[in-house]
Coordinates of C-alpha atoms and ligand atoms in Angstrom, one line a residue:
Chain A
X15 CA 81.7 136.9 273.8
X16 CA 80.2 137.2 270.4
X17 CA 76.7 138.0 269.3
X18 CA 75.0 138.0 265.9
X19 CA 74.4 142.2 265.4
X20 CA 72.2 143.4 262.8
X21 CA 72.9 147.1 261.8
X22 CA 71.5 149.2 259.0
X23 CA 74.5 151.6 257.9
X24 CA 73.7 154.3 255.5
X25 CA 70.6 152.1 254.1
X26 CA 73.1 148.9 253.9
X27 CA 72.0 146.3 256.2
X28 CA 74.4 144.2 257.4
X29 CA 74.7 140.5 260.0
X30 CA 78.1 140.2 261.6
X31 CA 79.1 138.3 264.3
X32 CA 80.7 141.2 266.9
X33 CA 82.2 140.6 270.7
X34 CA 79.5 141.9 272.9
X35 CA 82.3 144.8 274.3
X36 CA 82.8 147.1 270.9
X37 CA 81.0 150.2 270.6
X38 CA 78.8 151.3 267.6
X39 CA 81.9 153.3 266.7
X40 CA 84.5 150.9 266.5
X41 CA 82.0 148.6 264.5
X42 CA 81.3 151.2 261.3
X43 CA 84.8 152.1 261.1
X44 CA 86.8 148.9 261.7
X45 CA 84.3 145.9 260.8
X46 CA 82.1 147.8 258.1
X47 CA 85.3 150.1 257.2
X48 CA 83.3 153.7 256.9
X49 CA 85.8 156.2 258.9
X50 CA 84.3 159.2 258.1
X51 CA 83.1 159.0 261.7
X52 CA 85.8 160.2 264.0
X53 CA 87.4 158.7 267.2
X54 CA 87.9 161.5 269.5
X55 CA 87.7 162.1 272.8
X56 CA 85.8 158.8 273.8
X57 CA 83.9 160.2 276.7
X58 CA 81.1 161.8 274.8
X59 CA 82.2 165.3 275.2
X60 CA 84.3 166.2 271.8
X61 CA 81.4 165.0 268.8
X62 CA 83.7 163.7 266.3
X63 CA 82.4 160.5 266.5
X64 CA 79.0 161.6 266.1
X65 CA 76.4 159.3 264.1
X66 CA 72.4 159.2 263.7
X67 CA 70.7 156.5 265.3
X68 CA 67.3 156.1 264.5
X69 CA 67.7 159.9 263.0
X70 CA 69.1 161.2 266.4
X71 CA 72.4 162.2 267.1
X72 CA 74.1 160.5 269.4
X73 CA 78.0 159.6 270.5
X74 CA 78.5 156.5 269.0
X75 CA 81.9 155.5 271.0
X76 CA 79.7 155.8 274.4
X77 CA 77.1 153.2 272.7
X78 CA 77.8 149.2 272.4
X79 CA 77.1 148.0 269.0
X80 CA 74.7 145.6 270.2
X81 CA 72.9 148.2 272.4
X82 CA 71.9 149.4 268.2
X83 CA 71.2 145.8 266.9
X84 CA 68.0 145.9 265.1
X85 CA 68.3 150.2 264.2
X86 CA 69.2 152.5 261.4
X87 CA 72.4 154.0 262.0
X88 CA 73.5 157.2 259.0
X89 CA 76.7 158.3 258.9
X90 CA 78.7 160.8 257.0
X91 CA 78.8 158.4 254.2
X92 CA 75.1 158.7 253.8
X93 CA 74.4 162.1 253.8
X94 CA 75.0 162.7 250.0
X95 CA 72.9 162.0 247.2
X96 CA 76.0 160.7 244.8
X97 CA 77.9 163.5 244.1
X98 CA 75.5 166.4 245.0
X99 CA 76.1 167.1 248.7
X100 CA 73.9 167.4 251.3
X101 CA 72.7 171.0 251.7
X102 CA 74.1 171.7 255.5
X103 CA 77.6 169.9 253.8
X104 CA 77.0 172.5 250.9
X105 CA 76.3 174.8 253.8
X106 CA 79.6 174.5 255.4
X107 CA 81.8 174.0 252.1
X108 CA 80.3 177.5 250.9
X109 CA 80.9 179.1 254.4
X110 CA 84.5 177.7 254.8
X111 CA 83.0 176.3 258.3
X112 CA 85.5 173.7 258.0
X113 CA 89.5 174.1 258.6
X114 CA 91.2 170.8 259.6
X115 CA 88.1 169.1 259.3
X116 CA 88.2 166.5 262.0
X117 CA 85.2 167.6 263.6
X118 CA 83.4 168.0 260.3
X119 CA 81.3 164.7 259.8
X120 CA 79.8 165.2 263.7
X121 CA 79.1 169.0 263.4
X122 CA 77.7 168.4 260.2
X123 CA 75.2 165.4 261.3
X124 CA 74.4 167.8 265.2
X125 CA 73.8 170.5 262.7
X126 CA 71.0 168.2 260.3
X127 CA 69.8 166.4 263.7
X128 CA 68.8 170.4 264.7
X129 CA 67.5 171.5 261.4
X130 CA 65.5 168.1 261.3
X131 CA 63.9 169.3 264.7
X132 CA 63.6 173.1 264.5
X133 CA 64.1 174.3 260.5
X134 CA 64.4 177.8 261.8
X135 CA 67.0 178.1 264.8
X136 CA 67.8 181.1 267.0
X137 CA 71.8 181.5 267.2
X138 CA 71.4 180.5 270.7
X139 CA 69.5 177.2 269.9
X140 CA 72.0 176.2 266.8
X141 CA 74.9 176.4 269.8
X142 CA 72.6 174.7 271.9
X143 CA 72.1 171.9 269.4
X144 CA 76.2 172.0 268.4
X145 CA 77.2 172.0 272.1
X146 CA 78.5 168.7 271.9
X147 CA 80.8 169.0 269.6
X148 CA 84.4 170.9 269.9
X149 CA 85.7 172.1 267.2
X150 CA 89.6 173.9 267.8
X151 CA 90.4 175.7 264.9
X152 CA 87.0 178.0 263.6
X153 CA 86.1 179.5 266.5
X154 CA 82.5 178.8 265.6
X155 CA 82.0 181.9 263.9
X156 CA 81.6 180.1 260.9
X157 CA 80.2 177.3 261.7
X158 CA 77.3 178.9 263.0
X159 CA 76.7 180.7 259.6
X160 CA 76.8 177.6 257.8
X161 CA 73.5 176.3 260.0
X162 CA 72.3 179.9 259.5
X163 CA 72.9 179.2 255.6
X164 CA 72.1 175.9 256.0
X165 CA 68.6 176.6 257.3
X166 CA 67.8 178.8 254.4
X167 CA 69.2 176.0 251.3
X168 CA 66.2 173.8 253.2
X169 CA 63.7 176.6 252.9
X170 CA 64.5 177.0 249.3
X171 CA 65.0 173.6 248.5
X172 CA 61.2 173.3 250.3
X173 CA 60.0 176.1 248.4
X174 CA 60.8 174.4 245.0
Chain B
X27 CA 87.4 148.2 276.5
X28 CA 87.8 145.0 278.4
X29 CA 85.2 142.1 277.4
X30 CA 82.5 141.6 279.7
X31 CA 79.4 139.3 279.5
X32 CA 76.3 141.1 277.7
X33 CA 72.6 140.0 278.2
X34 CA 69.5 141.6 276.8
X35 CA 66.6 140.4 278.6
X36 CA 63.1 140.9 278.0
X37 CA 61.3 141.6 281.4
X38 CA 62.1 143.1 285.1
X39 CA 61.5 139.6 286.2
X40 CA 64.8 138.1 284.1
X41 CA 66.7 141.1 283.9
X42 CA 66.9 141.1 288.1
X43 CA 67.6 137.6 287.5
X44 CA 70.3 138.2 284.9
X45 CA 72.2 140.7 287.6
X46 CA 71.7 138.1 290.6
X47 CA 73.4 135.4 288.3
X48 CA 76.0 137.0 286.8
X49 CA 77.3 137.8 290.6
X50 CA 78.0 140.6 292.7
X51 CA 79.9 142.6 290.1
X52 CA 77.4 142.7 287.2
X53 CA 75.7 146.1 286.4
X54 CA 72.4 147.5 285.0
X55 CA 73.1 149.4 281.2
X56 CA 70.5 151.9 280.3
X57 CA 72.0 154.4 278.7
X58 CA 75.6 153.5 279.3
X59 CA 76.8 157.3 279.5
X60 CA 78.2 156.7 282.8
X61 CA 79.2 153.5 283.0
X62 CA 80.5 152.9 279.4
X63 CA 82.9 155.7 280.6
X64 CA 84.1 154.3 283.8
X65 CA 84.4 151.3 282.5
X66 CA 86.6 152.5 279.4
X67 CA 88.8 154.5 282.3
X68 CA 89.0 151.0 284.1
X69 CA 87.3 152.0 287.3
X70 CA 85.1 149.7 286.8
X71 CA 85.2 146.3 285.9
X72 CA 81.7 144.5 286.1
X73 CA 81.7 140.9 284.7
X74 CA 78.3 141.3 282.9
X75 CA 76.6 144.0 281.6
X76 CA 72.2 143.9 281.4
X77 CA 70.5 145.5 279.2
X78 CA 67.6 147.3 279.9
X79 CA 67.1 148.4 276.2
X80 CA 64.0 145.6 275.6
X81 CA 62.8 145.2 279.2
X82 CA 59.0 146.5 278.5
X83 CA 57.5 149.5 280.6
X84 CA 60.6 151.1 281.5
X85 CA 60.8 154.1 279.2
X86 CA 57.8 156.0 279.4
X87 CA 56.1 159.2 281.5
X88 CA 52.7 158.8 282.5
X89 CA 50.8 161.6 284.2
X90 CA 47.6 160.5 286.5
X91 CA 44.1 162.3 287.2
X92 CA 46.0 164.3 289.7
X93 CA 48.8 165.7 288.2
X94 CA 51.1 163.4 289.3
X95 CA 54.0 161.8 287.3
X96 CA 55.6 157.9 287.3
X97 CA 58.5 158.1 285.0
X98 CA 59.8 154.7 284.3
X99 CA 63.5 154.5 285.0
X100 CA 65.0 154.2 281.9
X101 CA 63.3 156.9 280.2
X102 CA 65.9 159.2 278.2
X103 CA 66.5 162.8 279.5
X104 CA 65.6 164.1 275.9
X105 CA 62.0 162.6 276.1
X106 CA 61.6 164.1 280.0
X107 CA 63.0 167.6 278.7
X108 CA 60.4 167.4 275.6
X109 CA 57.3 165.5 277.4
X110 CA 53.8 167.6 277.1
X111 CA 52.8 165.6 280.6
X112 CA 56.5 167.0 282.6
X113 CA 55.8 170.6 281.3
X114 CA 52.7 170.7 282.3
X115 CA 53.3 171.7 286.1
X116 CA 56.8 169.9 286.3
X117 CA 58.6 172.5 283.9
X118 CA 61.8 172.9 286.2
X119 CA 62.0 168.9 285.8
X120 CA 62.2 169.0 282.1
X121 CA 64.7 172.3 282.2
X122 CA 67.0 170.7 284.6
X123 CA 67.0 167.8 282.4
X124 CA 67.2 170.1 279.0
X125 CA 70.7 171.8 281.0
X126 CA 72.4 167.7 281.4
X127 CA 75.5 167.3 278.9
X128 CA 74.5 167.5 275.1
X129 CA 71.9 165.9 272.8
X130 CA 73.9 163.6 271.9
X131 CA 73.9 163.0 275.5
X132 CA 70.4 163.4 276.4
X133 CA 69.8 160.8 273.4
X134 CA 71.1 157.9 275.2
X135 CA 71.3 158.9 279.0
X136 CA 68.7 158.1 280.9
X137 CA 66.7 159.3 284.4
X138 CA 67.5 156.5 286.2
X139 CA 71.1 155.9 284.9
X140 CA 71.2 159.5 286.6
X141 CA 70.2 158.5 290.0
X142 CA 71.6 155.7 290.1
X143 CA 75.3 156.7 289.4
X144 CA 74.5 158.7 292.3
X145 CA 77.0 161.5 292.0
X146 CA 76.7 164.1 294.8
X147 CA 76.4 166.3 291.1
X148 CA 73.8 164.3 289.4
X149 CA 71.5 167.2 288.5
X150 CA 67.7 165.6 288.5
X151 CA 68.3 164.7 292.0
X152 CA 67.6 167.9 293.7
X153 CA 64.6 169.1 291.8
X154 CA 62.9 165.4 292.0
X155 CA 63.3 165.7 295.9
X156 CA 62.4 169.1 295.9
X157 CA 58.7 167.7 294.1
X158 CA 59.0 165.0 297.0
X159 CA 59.6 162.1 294.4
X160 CA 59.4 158.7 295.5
X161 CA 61.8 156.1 294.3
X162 CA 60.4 152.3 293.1
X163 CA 62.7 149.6 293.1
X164 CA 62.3 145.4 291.9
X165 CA 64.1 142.3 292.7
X166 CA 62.1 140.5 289.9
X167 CA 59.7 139.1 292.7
X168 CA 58.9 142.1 295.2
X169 CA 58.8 145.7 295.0
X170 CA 59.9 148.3 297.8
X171 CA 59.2 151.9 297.2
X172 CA 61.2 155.1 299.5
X173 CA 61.7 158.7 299.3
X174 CA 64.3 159.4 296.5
X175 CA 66.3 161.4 298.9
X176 CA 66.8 158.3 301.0
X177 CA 68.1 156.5 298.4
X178 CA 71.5 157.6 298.4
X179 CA 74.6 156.8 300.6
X180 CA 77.0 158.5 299.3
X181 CA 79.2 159.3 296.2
X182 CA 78.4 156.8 293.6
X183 CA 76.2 154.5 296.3
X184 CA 72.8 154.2 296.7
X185 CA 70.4 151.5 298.4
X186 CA 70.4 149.1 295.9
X187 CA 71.4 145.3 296.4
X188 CA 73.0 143.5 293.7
X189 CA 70.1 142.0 291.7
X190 CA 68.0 145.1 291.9
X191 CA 66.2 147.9 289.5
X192 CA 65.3 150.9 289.8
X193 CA 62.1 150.6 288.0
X194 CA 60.1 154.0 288.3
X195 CA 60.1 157.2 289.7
X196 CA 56.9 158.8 291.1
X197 CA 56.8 162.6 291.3
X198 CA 53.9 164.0 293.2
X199 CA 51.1 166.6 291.8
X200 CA 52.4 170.0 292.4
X201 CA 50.7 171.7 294.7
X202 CA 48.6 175.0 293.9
X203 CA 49.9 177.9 293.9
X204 CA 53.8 176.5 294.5
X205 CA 57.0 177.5 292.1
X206 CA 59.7 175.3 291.8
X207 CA 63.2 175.8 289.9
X208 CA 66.7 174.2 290.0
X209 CA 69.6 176.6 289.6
X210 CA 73.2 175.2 288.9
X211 CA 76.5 176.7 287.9
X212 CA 79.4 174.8 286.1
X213 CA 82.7 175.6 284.4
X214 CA 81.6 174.7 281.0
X215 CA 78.7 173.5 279.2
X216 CA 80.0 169.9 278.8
X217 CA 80.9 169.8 282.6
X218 CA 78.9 168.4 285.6
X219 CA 77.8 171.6 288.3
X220 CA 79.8 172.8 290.6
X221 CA 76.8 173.4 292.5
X222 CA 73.2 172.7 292.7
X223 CA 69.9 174.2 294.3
X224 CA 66.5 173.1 293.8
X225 CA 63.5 174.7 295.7
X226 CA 60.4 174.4 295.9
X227 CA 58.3 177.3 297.2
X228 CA 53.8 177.0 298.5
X229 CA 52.2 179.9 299.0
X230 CA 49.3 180.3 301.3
X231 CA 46.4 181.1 299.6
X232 CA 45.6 185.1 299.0
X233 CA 49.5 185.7 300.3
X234 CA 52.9 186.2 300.3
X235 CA 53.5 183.9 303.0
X236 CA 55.4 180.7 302.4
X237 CA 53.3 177.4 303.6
X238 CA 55.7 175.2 303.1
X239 CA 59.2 174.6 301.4
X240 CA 61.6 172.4 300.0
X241 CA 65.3 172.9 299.8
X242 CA 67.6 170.9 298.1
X243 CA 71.6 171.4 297.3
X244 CA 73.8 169.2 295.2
X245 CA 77.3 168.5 294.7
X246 CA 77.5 170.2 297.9
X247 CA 77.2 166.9 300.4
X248 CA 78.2 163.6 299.4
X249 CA 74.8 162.9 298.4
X250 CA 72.2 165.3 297.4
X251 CA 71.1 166.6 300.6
X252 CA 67.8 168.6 302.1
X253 CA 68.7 172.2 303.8
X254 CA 65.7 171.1 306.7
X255 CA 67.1 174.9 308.3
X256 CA 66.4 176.6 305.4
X257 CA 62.8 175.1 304.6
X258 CA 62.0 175.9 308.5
X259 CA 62.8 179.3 308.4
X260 CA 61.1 179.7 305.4
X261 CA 57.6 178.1 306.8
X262 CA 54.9 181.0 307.9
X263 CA 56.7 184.3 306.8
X264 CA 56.2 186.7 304.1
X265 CA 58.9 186.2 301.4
X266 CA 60.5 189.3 300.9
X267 CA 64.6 190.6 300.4
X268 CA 65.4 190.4 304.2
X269 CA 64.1 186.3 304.1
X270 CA 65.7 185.6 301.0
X271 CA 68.8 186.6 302.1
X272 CA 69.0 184.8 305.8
X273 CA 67.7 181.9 304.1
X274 CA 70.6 182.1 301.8
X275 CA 73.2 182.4 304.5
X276 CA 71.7 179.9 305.6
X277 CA 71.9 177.2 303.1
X278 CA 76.0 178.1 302.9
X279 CA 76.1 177.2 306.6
X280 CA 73.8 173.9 305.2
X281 CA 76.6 172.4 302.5
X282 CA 79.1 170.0 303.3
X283 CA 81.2 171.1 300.7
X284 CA 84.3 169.7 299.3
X285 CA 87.6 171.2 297.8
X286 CA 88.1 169.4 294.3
X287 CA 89.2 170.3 290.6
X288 CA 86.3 171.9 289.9
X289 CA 86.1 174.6 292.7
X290 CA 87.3 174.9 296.8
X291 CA 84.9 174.4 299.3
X292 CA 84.6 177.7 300.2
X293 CA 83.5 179.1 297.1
X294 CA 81.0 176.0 296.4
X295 CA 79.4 177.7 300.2
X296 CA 78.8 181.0 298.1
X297 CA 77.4 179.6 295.2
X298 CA 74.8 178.0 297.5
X299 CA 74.1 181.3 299.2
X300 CA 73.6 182.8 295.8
X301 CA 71.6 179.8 294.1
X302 CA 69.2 179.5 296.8
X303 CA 68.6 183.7 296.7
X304 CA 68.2 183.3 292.8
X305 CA 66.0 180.3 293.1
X306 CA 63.5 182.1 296.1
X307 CA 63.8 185.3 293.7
X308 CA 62.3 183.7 290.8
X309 CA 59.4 182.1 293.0
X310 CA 59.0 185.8 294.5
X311 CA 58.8 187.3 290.6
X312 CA 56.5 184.4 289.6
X313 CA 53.9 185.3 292.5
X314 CA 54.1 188.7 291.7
X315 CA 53.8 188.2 287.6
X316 CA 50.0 186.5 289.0
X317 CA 51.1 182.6 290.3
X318 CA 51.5 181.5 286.5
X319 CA 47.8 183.0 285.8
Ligands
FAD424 C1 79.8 164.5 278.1 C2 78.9 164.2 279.3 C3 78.3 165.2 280.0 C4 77.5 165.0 281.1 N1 76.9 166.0 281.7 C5 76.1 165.8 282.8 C6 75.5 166.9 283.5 O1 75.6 168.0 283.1 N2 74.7 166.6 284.6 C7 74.6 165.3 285.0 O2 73.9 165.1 286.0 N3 75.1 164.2 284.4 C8 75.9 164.5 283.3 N4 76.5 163.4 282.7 C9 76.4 162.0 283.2 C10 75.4 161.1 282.6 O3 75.1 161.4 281.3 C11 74.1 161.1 283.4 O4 74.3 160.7 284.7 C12 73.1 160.1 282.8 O5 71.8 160.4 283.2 C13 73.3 158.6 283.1 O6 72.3 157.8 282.6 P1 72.6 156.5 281.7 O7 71.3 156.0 281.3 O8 73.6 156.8 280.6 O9 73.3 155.6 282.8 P2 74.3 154.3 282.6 O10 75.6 154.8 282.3 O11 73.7 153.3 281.7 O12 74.2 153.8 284.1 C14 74.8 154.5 285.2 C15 74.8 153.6 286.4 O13 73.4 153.4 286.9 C16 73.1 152.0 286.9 N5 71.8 151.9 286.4 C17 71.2 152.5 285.3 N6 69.9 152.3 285.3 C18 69.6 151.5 286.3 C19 68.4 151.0 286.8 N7 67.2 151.2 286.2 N8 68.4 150.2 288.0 C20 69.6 150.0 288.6 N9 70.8 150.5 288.2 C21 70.8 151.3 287.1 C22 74.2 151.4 286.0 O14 74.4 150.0 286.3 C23 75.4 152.3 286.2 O15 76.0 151.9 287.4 C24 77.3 163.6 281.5 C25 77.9 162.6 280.8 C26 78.7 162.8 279.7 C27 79.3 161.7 279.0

């Protein structure tokens, strides 16, 4: 069964006609082609193919498409400016937070979604707000700095 | 994922209506964290799914003159964990929802999806019973309300009849000078508990002495079940060590418990002991710290 489905990608709107069964994920990477966003674990428990809906992060291969009709979905895609990167992408670049990089677009969208929230996180509540997404190669370690250094671009950037 | 039917009313009255039509086999979709995942595994194969996305007066907490809370059923866990009205005297409500999966999780998945899923683990079960919450359920026409711990029959069944919502849950005013908390354990942050204790602890006035309690255990039974043993031996004594630890002992005798992945049967027994001493501790240490004064 088809529906009409209204999504705003990345400040893109766009009407398709979708089957009623795909999820969110499945739409922004095979009908609107963005695959930044990762297919993981699809059970909600790994992150990769985490996306903001309505500025909240969310597992978009546990959401139908149609279940966002009508909302603002951002993706990695949408996180730069152009060229010049996002600061919590600057964040993690700088850090070296990133190794094979699959879990890279989620992490880094958790990691805004937090810093969107709470601008200051404890360690505790940055692996709090990361704790659904896996990553299998940093051991964390760095990622966490890169919220940490994340947090303070923001600040700065604020300051200026 | 196989294709199913997909409907999106726009009121209880058609979205019962929508779930009567579509047959025995169609299901409710709140925040589909459950079911998208069963359904993906193919244990599930309903023909139609409804959603309860734009069906009005379903996602909200309101708190009445008395204290008391009606949480409509499809209200997200992130909005309960975060609510100014559950804090308020309902804290171990909102922290038991804070501890369920991740955000991204708690963005979509919703209270009622939680107790209606009904597994034995599903962790606002035991603290809602242990407030004495009441469940509300529609058939579009009439409206039938029971205690939430009689709405479950077992794992993954609960009394609803095809063509039925869960619309609201109503959690009484806690009473003066009571402490709640829910204690679980699990293997990994991502996991669902291993086991589950919620109690609920009034203190006479002016006393140590326990006038009357609630305990519940999950993931222990195969439903959330009351430990009626426990809460009776509590009833009219001084809480002190010696209690805390018969009571404990106790609630192990209580569970039901199963040997699966996630631990034996035996050991699920202990952690009941132990929960249920940690959760009659902290009401202890909250007493003595001045009854949250
Ligand atoms: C990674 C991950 C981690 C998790 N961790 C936990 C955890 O720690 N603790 C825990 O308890 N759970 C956990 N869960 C399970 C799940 O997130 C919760 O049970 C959640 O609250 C379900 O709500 P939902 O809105 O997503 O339900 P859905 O999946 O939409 O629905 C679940 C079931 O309830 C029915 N239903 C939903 N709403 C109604 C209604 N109003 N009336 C009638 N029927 C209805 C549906 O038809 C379906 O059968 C986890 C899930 C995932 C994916």
């Amino acid at each position: 069964m088809k529906r009409e489905l209204h999504l705003t990608v990345n400040g893109v709107s766009y009407h398709r006609l979708i089957d009623t069964h795909r999820t969110l994920l499945e739409v922004i990477r095979d009908e609107i082609g963005l695959t930044g966003t990762k297919n993981g674990c699809g059970q909600g428990e790994c992150g990769a193919c985490t996306v903001l809906l309505d500025g909240e992060p969310v597992n978009s291969c546990m959401v139908l498409a149609h279940e966002a009709d009508g909302h603002d979905v951002v993706t990695i895609e949408g996180l730069a400016d152009g060229a010049v990167l996002h600061p919590v992408q600057r964040a993690f670049v700088e850090t070296g937070a990133i190794q094979c990089g699959f879990c890279t677009p989620g992490m880094v969208l958790s990691a805004k979604a937090l810093l969107d929230r709470n601008p200051d996180p404890t360690r505790q509540e940055i692996l709090d707000g990361l704790k659904g997404n896996l990553c299998r190669c940093t051991g964390y370690v760095k990622i966490i700095e890169a919220v940490q250094a994340a947090s303070c671009l923001l600040d700065e950037e604020e300051a200026s | 994922m196989e294709a199913f039917d997909y409907m999106r009313p726009t009121s209880v009255v058609d979205a019962c209506a929508a779930l009567r039509e579509a047959g025995g086999t169609a299901r409710a979709l709140a925040g589909g964290t459950d079911i998208l995942v069963q359904m993906r595994e193919g244990k599930l194969r309903p023909a139609a799914l409804v959603s309860l996305r734009d069906v009005p007066g379903l996602r909200s907490v309101r708190r009445a003159q008395d204290g008391g809370l009606t949480i409509g059923a499809a209200t997200r866990l992130i909005d309960i964990e975060t609510s100014p009205d559950v804090l308020r005297d309902h804290a171990a409500l909102a922290e038991a929802a804070s501890w369920i999966g991740s955000v991204q999780v708690r963005d979509r998945a919703t209270i009622g999806g939680n107790l209606c899923n009904a597994a034995p683990s599903a962790d606002t079960a035991p603290i809602l019973i242990a407030y004495g919450s009441s469940v509300t359920i529609s058939d579009g026409r009439d409206e039938r309300t029971l205690p939430l711990e009689d709405f479950f029959t077992g794992p993954g069944e609960t009394v609803l009849e095809p063509g039925e919502l869960l619309t609201a849950i109503s959690v009484p005013p806690a009473p003066a000078r009571s402490h709640a908390k829910y204690y679980k354990t699990f293997r990994s942050a991502m996991d669902c508990c291993t086991v589950g204790v919620a109690v609920l602890v009034v203190f006479a006035p002016d006393s140590r002495v326990v006038e009357d309690a609630r305990v519940v255990l999950g993931a222990i039974a195969p439903t959330p079940i009351r430990a009626p043993r426990c809460e009776e031996m509590l009833r009219g004594k001084e809480l002190d060590t010696a209690l805390m630890a018969s009571v404990g002992a106790l609630a192990a005798e209580e569970a039901r418990p199963i040997d699966d992945v996630r631990a034996s049967a035996e050991y699920r027994r202990v952690l009941a002991e132990v929960l249920t001493k940690r959760a009659l501790a902290a009401a202890d240490s909250w007493l003595q710290k001045g009854a949250g004064a």
